[in-house]
CSV table of C-alpha atoms in Angstrom, one decimal:
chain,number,residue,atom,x,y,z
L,1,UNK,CA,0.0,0.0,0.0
L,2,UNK,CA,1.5,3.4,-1.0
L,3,UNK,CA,2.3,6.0,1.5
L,4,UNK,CA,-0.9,8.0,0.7
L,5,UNK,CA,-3.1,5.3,0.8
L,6,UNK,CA,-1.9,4.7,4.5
L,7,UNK,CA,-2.3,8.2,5.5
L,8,UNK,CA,-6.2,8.3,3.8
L,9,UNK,CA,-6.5,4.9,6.0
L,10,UNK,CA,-5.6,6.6,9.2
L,11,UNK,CA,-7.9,9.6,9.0
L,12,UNK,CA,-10.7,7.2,7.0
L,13,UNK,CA,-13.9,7.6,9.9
L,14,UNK,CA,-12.0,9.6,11.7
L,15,UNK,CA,-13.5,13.1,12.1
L,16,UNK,CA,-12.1,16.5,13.5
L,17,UNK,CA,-9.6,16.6,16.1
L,18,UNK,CA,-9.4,13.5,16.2
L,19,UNK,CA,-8.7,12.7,12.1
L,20,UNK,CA,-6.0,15.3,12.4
L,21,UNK,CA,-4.2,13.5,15.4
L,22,UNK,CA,-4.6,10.2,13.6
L,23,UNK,CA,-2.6,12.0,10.7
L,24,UNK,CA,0.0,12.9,12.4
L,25,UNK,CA,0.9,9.7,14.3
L,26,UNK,CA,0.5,7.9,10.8
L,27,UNK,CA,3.1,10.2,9.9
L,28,UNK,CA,5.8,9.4,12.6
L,29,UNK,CA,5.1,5.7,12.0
L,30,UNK,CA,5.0,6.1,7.8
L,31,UNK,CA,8.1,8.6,7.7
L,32,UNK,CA,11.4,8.9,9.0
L,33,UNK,CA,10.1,11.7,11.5
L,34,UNK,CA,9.9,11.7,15.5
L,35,UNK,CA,7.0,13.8,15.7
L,36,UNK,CA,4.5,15.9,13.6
L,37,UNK,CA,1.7,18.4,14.1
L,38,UNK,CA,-1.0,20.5,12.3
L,39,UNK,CA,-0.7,24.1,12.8
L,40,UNK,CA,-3.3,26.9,11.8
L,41,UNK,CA,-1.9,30.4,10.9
L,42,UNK,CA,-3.9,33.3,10.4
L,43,UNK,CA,-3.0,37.3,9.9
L,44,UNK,CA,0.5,35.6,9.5
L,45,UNK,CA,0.5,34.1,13.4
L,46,UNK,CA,0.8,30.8,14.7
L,47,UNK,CA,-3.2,30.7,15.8
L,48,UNK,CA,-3.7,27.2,17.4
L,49,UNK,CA,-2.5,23.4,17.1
L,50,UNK,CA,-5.1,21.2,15.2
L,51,UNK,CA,-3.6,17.8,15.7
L,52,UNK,CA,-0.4,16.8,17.1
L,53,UNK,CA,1.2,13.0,17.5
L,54,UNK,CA,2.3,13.8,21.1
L,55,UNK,CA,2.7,15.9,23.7
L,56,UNK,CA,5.4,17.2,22.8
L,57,UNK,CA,4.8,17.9,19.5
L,58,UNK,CA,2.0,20.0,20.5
L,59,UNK,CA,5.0,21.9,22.8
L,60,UNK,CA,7.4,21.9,19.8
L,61,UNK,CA,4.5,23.9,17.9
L,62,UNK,CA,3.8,26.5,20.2
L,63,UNK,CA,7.4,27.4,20.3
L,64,UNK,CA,6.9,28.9,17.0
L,65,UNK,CA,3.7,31.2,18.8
L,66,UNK,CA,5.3,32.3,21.6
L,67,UNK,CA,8.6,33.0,20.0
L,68,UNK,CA,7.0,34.1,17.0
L,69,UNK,CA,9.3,32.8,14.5
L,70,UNK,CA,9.3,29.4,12.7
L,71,UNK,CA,9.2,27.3,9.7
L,72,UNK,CA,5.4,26.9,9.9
L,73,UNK,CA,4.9,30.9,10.2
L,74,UNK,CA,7.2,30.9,7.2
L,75,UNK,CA,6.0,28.0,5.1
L,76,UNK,CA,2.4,30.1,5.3
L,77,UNK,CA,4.0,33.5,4.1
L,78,UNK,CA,6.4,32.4,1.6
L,79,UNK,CA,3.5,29.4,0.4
L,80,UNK,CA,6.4,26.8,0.1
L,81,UNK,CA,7.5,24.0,2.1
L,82,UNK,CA,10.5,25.4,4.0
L,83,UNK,CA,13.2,22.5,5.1
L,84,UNK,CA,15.3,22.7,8.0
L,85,UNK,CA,17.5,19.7,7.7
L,86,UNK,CA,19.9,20.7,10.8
L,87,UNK,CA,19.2,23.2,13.1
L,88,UNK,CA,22.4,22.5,14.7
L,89,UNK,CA,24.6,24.1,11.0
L,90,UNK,CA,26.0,27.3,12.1
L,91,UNK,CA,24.6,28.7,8.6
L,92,UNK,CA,21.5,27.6,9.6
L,93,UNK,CA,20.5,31.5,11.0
L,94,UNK,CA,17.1,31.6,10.1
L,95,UNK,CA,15.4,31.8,13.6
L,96,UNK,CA,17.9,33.0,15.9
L,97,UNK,CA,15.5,32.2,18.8
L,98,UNK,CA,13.1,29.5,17.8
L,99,UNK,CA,16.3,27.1,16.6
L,100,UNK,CA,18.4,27.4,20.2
L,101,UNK,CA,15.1,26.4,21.7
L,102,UNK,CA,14.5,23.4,19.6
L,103,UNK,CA,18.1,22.3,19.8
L,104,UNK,CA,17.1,22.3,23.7
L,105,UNK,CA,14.5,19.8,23.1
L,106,UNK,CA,16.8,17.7,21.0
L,107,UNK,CA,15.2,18.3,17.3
L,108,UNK,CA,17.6,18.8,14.6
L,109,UNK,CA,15.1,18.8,12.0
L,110,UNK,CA,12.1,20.2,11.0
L,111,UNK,CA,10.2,20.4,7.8
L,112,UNK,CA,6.9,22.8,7.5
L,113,UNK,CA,4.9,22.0,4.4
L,114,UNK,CA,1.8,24.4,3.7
L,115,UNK,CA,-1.7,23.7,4.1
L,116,UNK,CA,-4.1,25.7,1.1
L,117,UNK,CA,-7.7,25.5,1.7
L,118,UNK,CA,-10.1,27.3,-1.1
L,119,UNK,CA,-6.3,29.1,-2.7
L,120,UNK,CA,-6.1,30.2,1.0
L,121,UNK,CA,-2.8,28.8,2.8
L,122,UNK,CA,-4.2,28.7,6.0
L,123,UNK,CA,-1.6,26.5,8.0
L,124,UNK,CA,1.5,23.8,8.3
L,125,UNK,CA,2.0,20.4,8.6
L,126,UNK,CA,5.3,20.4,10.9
L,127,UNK,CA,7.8,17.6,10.9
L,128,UNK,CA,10.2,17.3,13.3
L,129,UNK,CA,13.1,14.7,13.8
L,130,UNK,CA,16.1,14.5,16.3
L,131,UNK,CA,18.6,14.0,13.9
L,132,UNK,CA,19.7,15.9,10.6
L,133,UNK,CA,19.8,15.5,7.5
L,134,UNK,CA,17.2,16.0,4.5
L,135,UNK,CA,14.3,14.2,4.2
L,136,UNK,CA,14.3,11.3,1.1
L,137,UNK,CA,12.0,12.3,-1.8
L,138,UNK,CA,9.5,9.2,-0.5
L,139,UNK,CA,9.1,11.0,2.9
L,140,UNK,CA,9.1,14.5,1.1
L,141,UNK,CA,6.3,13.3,-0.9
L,142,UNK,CA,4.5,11.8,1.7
L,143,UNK,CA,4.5,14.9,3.6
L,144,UNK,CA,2.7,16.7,0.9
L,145,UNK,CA,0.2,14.2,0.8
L,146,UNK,CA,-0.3,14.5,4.2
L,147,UNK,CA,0.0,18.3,4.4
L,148,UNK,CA,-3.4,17.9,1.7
L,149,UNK,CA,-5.3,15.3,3.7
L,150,UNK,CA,-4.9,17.9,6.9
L,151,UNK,CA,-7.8,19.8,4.6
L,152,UNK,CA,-10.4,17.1,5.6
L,153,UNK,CA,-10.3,17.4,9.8
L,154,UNK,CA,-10.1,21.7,8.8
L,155,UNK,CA,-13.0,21.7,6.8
L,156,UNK,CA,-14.9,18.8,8.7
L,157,UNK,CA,-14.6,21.1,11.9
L,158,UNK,CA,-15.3,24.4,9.8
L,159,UNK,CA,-18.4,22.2,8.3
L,160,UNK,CA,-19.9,21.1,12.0
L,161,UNK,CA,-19.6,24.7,13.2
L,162,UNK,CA,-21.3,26.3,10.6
L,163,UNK,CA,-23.8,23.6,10.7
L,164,UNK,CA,-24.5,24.2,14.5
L,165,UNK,CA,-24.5,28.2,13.9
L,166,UNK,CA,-27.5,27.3,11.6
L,167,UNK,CA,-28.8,25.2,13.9
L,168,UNK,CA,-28.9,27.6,16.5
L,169,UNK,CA,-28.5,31.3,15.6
L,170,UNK,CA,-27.3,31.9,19.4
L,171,UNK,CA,-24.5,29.4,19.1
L,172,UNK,CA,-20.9,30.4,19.2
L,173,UNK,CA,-20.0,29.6,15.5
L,174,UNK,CA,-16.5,27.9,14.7
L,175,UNK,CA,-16.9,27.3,18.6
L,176,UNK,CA,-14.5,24.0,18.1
L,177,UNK,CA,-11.9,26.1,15.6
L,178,UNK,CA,-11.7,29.0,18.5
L,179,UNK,CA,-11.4,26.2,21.1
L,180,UNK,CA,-8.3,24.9,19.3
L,181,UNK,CA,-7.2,28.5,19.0
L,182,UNK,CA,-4.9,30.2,21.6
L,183,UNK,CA,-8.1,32.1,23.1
L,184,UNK,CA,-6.7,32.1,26.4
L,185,UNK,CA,-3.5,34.7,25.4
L,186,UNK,CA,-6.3,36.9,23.6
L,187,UNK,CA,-8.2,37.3,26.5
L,188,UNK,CA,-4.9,37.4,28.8
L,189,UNK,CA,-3.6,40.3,26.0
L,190,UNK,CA,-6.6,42.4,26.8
L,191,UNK,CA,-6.2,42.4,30.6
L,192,UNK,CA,-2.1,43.4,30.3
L,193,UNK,CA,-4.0,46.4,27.9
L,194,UNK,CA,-5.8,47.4,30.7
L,195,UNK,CA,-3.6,46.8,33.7
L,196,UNK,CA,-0.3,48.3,31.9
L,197,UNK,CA,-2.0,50.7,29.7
L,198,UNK,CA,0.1,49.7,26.7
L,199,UNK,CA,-0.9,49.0,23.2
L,200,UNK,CA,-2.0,45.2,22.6
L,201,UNK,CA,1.3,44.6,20.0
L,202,UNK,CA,3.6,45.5,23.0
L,203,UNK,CA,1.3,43.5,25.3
L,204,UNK,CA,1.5,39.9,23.5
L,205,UNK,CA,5.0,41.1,23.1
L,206,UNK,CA,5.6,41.2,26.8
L,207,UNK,CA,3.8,38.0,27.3
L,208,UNK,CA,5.8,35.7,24.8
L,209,UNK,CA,9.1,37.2,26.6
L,210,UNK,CA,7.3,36.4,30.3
L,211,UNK,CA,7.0,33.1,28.4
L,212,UNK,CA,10.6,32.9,27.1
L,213,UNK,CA,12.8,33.9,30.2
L,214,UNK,CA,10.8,31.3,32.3
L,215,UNK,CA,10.8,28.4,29.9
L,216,UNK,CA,6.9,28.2,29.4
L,217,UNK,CA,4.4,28.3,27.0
L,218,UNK,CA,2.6,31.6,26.2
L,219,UNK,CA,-0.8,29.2,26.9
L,220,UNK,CA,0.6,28.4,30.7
L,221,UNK,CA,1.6,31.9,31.5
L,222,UNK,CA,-1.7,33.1,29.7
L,223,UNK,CA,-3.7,31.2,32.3
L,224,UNK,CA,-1.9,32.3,35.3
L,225,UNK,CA,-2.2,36.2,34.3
L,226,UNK,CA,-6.3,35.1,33.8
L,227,UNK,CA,-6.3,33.4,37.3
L,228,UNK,CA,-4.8,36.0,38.3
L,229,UNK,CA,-1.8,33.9,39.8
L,230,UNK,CA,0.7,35.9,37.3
L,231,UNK,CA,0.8,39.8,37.3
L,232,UNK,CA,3.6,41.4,34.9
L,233,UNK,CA,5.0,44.7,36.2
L,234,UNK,CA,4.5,48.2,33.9
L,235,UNK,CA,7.6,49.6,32.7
């Protein structure tokens, strides 16, 4: 059976969330990868994680949010798969802070292919692998299969949310899309607005880099700011 046909097979029944984590497992298991996740990018940000093969996949993903830099973001703006076959290569100066922090967690590689829904390129399909070197044209090609199947859990999730908003006009619509969606540092942007009286830019800005110097996600600190567990000083 041909690498695509095994992809199809894993996300075959599957719907949503769950399709999109079944893709990304298939891929560790059908490619010479160590982990792999779907990531949504909108107004050119790193907006949520729709599927993921692990845990830490889903942490090596929000790297690229919190420090905003990464091959995903890239792969989106530039609408090309963008190959990083060794993060470790002192030419290799393309995120100054996102490839320090990936070295950290042992990945050497990682390899964002473009997801286009509608002519739209609306996310990534991230590979990542602890040890360099470029990926074979078998495993390239499966990863743009894969980075095209990652349209059916999008749209089956777009699809049921615009269903229920029918349904029931009072509904939050895309309610599953914004719950996969870093809503948490929105609404923790808007209280540093109001707390530090600073514009939001410089508020997210200070919230990655709370993120950053302690070695957390912009999600966790997000949540302590909103539980109020986490206050960040003005100036």
């Amino acid at each position: 059976m041909a690498i695509h046909e095994q992809l199809l097979a894993a996300v075959d029944g599957r719907r949503g969330v769950e399709a999109a984590d079944r893709l990304c497992a298939a891929c560790v298991v059908l490619l010479d990868i160590d982990a792999a996740t779907i990531s949504l990018v909108f107004d050119g940000a790193s907006s949520g994680t729709l599927g993921s093969s692990s845990g830490p996949a889903r942490v090596y993903d929000e790297l690229q949010f919190t420090l905003g830099e990464g091959p995903c973001l890239d792969s989106v703006a530039r609408r090309t798969p963008i190959l990083a076959v060794d993060l470790a290569d002192p030419k290799e100066v393309r995120w100054p802070v996102y490839g320090p922090a990936m070295l950290a967690h042992q990945i050497r590689g990682v390899y964002a292919v473009p997801i286009v829904v509608a002519g739209e390129f609306v996310g990534a399909l991230d590979l990542f692998r602890a040890h360099p070197g470029p990926l074979s044209n078998e495993d390239l090609a499966g990863a743009v299969a894969a980075a095209e199947l990652a349209v059916i859990p999008l749209l089956d999730l777009m699809n049921t949310d615009l269903q229920a908003a029918v349904t029931e006009p009072n509904s939050d619509a895309w309610a599953e899309l914004n719950a996969l969606s870093r809503s948490e540092v929105s609404q923790a942007t808007g209280m540093l607005v109001a707390q530090l009286g600073v514009e939001p830019a410089e508020a997210l800005i200070r919230l990655r880099a709370h993120a950053y110097a302690t070695g957390r996600s912009a999600t966790d600190v997000a949540r302590d700011i909103l539980d109020r567990r986490l206050r960040l000083e003005a100036g």
